[in-house]
CSV table of C-alpha atoms in Angstrom, one decimal:
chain,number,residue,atom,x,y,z
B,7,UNK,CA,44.6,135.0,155.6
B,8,UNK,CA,46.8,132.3,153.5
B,9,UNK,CA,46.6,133.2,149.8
B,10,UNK,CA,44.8,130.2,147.4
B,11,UNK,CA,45.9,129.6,144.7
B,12,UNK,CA,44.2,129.5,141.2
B,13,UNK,CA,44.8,126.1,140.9
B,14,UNK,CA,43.5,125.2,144.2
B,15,UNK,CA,40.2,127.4,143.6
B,16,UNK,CA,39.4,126.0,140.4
B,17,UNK,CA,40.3,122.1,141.0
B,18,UNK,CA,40.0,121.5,144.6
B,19,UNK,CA,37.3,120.2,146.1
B,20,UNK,CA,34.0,119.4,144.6
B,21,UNK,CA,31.9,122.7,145.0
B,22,UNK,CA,34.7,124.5,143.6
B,23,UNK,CA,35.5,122.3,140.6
B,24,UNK,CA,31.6,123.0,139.8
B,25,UNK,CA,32.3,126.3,139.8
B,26,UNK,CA,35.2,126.6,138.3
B,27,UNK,CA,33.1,124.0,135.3
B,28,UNK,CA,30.2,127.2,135.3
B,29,UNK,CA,31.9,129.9,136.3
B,30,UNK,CA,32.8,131.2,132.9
B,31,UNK,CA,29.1,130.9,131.8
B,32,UNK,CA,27.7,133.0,134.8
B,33,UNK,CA,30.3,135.5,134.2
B,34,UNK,CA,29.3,136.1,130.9
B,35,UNK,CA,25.8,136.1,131.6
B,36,UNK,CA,26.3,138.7,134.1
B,37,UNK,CA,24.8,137.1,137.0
B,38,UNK,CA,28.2,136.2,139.4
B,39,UNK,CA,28.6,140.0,140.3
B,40,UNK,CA,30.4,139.4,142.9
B,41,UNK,CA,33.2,136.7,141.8
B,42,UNK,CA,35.9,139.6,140.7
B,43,UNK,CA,35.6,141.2,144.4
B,44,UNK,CA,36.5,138.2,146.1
B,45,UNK,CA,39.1,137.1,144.1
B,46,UNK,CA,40.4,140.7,145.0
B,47,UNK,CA,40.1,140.5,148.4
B,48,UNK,CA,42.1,136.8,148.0
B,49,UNK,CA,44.8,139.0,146.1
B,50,UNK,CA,44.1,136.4,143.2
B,51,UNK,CA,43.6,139.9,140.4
B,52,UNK,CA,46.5,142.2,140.4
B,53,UNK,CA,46.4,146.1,140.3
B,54,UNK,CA,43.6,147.8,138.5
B,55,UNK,CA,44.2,149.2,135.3
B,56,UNK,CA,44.1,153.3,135.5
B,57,UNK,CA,41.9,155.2,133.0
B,58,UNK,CA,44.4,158.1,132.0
B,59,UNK,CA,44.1,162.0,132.0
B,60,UNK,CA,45.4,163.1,128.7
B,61,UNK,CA,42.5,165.2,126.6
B,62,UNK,CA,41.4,163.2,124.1
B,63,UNK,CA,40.7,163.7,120.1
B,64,UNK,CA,37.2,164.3,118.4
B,65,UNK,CA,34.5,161.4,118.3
B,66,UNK,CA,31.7,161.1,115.7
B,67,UNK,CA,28.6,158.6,115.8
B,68,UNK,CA,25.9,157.9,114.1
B,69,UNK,CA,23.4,155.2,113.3
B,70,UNK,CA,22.6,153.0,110.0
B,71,UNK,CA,19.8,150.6,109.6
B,72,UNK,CA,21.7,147.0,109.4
B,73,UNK,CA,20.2,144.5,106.9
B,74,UNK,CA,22.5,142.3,108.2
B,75,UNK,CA,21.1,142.2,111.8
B,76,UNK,CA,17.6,142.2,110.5
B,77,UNK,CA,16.8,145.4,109.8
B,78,UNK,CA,17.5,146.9,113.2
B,79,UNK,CA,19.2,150.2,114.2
B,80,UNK,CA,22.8,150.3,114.7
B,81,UNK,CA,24.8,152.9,116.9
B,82,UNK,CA,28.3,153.4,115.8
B,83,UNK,CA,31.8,155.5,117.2
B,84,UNK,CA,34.6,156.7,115.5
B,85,UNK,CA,37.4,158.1,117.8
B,86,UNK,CA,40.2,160.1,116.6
B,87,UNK,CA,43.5,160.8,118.1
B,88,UNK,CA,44.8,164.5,119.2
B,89,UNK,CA,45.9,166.0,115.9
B,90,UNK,CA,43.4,164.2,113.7
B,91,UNK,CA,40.3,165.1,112.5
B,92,UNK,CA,37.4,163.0,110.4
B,93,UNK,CA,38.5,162.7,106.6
B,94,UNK,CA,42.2,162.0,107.3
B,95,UNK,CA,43.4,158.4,106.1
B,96,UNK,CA,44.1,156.9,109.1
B,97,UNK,CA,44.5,153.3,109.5
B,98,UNK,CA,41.5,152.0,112.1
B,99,UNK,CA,41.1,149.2,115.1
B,100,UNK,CA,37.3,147.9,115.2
B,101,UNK,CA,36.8,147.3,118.8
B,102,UNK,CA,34.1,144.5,119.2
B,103,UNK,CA,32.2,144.8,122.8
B,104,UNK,CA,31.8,142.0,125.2
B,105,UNK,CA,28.0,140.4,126.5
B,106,UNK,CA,25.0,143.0,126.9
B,107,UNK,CA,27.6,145.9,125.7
B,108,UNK,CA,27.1,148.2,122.5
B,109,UNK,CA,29.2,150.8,120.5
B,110,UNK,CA,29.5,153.5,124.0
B,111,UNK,CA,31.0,150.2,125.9
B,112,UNK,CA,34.6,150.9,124.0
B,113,UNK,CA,34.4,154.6,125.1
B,114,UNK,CA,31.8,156.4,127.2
B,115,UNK,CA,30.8,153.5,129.8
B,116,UNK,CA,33.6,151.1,129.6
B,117,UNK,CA,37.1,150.6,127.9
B,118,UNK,CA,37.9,154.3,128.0
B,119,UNK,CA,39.5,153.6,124.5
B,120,UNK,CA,39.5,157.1,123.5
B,121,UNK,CA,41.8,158.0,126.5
B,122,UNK,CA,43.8,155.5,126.5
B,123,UNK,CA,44.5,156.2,122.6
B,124,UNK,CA,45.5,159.6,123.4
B,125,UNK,CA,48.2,158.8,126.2
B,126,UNK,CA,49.0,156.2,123.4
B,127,UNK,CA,49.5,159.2,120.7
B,128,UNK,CA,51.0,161.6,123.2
B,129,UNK,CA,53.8,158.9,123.6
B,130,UNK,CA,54.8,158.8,120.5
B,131,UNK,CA,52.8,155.8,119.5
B,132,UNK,CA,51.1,156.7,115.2
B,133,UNK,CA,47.9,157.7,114.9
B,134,UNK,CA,45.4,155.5,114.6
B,135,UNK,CA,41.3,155.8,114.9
B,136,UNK,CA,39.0,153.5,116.6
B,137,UNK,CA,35.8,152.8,115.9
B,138,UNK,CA,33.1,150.4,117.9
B,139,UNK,CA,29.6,149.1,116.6
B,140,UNK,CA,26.1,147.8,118.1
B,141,UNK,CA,27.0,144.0,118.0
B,142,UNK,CA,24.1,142.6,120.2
B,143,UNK,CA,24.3,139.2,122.0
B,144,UNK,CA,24.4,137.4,119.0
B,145,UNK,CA,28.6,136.7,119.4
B,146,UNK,CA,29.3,137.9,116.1
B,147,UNK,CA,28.4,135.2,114.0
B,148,UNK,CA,25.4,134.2,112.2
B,149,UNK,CA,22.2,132.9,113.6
B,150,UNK,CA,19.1,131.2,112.9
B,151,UNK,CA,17.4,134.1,113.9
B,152,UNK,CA,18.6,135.7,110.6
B,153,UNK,CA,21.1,138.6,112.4
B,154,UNK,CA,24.5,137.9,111.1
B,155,UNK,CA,27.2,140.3,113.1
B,156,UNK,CA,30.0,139.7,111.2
B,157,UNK,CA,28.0,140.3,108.0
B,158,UNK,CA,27.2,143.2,109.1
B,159,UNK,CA,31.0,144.6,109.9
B,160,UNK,CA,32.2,143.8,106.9
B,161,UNK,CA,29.3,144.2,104.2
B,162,UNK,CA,27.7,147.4,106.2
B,163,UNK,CA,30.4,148.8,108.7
B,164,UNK,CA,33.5,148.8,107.1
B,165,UNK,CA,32.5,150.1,103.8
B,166,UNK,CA,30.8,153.1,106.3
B,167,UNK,CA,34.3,153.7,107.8
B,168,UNK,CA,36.3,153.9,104.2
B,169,UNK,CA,33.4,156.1,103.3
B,170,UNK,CA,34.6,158.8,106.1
B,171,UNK,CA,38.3,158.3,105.2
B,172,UNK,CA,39.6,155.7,107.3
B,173,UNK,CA,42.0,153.3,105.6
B,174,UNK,CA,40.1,149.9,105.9
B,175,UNK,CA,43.0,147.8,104.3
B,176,UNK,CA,45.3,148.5,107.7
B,177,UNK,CA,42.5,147.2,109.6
B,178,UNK,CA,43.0,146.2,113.1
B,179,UNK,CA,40.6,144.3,115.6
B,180,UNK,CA,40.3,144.4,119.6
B,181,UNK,CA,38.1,142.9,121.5
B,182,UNK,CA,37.3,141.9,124.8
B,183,UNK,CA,35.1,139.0,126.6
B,184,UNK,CA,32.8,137.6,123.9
B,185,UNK,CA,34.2,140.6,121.8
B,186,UNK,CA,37.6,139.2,122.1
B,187,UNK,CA,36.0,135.7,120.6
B,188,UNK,CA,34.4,137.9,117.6
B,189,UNK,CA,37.9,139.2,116.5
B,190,UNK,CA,39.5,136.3,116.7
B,191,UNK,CA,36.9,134.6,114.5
B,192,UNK,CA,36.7,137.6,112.3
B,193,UNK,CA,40.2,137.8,111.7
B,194,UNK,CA,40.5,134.0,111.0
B,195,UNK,CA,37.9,134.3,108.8
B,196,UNK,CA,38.9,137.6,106.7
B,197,UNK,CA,42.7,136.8,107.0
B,198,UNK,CA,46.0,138.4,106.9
B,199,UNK,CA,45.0,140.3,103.9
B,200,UNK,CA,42.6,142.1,105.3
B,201,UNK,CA,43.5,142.0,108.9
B,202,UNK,CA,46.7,143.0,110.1
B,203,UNK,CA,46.4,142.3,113.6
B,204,UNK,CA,44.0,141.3,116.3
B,205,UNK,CA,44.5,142.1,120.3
B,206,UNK,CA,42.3,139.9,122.4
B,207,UNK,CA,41.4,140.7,126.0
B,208,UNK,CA,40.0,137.2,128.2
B,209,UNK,CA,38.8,135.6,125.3
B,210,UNK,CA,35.2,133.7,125.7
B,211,UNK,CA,35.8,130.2,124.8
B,212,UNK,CA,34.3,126.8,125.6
B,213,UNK,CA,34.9,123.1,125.1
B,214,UNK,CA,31.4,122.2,124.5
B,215,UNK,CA,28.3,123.9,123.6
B,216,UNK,CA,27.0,121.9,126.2
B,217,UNK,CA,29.2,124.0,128.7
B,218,UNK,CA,28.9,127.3,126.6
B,219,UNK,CA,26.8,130.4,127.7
B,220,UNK,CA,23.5,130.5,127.1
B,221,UNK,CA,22.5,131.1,124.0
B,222,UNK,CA,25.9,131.8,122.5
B,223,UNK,CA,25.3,129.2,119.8
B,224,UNK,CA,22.6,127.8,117.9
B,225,UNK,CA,23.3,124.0,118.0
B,226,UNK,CA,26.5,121.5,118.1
B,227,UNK,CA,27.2,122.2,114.4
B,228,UNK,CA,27.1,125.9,114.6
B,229,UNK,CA,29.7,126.1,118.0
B,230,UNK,CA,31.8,123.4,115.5
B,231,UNK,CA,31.4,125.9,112.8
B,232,UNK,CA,32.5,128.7,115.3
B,233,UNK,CA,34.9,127.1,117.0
B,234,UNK,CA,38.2,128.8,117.3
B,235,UNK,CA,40.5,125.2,118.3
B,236,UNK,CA,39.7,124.3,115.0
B,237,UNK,CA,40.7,127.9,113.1
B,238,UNK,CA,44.2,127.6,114.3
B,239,UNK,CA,45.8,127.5,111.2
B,240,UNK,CA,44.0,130.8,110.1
B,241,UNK,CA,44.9,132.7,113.5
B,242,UNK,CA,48.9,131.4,112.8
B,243,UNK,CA,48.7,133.8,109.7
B,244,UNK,CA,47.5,137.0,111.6
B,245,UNK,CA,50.0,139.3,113.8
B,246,UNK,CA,48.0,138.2,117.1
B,247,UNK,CA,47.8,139.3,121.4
B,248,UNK,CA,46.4,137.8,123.7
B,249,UNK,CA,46.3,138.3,127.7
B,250,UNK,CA,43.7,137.1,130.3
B,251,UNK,CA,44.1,136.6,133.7
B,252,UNK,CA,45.1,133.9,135.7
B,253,UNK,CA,41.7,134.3,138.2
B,254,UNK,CA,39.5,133.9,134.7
B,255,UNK,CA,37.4,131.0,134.4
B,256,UNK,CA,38.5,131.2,130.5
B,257,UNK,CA,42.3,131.4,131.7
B,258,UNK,CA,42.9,127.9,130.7
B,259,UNK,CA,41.0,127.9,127.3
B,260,UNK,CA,42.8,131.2,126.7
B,261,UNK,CA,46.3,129.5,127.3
B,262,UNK,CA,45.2,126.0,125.6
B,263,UNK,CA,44.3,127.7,122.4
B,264,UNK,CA,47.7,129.8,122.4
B,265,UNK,CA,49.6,126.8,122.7
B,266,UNK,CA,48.1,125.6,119.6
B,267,UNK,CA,48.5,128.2,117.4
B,268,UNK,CA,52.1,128.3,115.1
B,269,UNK,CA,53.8,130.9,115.1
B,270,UNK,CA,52.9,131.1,118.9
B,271,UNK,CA,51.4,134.4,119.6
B,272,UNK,CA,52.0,137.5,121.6
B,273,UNK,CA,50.7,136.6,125.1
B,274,UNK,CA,50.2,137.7,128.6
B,275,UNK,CA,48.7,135.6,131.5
B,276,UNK,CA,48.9,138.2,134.4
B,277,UNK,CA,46.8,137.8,137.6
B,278,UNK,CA,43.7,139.0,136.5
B,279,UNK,CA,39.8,138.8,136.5
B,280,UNK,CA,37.2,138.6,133.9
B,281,UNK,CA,36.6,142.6,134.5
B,282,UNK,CA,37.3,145.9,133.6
B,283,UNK,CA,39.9,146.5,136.3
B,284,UNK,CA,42.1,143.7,134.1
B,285,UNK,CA,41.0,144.7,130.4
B,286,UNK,CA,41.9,148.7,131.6
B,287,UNK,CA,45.2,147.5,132.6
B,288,UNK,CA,46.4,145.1,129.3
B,289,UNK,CA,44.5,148.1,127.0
B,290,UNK,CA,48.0,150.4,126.8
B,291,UNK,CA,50.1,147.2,125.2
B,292,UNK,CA,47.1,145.8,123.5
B,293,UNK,CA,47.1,149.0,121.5
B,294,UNK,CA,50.5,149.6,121.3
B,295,UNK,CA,50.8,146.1,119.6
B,296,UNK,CA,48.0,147.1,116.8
B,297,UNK,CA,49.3,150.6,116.0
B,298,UNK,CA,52.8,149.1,115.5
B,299,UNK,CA,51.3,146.6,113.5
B,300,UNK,CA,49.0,148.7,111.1
């Protein structure tokens, strides 16, 4: 079978430049299941990223009733490296989850983070903790339905993890799909003297609300609020990675908004689908890049 291109996929013919125009949407809603196998079987995604082996460090959670999100129960997950233990002053990544994930989604169910920290630390890489939080589907901004996200990780979470030790002012953020979007806006909106680096797996973006996922934002003047293009100036002044792959429907967002941003950022743009075969394989260098940073 001849190999397609991404090009040709996503801008010939008219069907497919329809889907290449909703694809990003169904993908975050969760209802194009079977888009990443195909583009497998058309070669179009690269290896899959490989979980590793090495025994991982302790892991605590808990749960805090979150003003922020209206009052709501929120499950959170600290991870520690081999060697560390909960009290030590470690500096911390906040891993925000993607659509219809929650705290486990960076550890138990998902990312693997913990493992993939401690082949991290076993290389030589510093120590650092992770931690995750119950975000919802609100994509971590503030809503008209009163649950503010990003309130709520830095009024109510991060104060939790200085609490327990962690050093909060070498904060790094990682995120992936709509969790990617939540730590760039984050980080844009705390800044460099609060963030120290971000690392941002496929990256949900849109050029209209119009085009956006359902539900993602309130009205036009909250996606203009939210809206990343315009925050570029902000994201210059962080230490920043980015990496999607070329089979993502957000590819070209992805690559649009890096161009824009001065000093250009770390970046990789490796065949790759909007899954966790491709955010497994960029996790190694995403956190290699934050624990050299922080």
């Amino acid at each position: 079978m001849p190999m397609l291109s991404r090009r040709a996929l996503l801008l010939g013919g008219g069907g497919l430049v329809a889907a290449a125009a909703t694809g990003a949407v169904l993908l975050e809603e969760g209802v194009l299941p079977g888009r990443a196998a195909v583009e497998r079987r058309l070669g179009m995604t690269g290896p899959a990223g490989v979980v590793p082996t090495e025994r991982t460090g302790g892991r605590t959670s808990g749960t805090f009733t979150s003003a922020a999100r209206g009052g709501i129960p929120t499950g959170w997950t600290i991870s520690y490296p081999p060697g560390s233990a909960e009290g030590d002053p470690l500096p911390v990544v906040v891993s925000l989850h993607g659509y219809g994930g929650d705290h486990r989604s960076s550890f138990e169910h998902g990312m693997h983070l913990d493992r993939f920290q401690a082949a991290a630390r076993a290389a030589g890489a510093p120590a650092v903790a992770i931690a995750s939080v119950d975000g919802g589907d609100d994509y971590w901004h503030a809503r008209t339905s009163g649950r503010d996200p990003q309130r709520m990780l830095v009024d109510e979470f991060l104060p939790l993890l200085h609490a327990r030790g962690l050093d909060t002012a070498r904060l790094g953020l990682f995120g992936w799909s709509m969790g990617a979007y939540g730590a760039l806006l984050l980080g844009s909106t705390l800044g460099p003297d609060r963030v120290r680096a971000v690392a941002a797996s496929s990256v949900a973006l849109w050029p209209t609300r119009a085009r956006a996922a359902s539900g993602a934002f309130d009205s036009d003047e909250d996606f203009a609020r939210n809206d990343l293009t315009t925050r570029t100036d902000a994201l210059g002044r962080l230490h920043l990675r980015v990496a999607c792959g070329t089979a993502d429907a957000f590819c070209p967002g992805n690559e649009h908004l890096v161009g824009r941003i001065t000093p250009t950022p770390a970046s990789d743009f490796p065949l790759g689908a909007h899954d966790w075969a491709f955010w497994r394989r960029v996790a190694p260098d995403h956190l290699r890049f934050l624990a050299a940073a922080i």
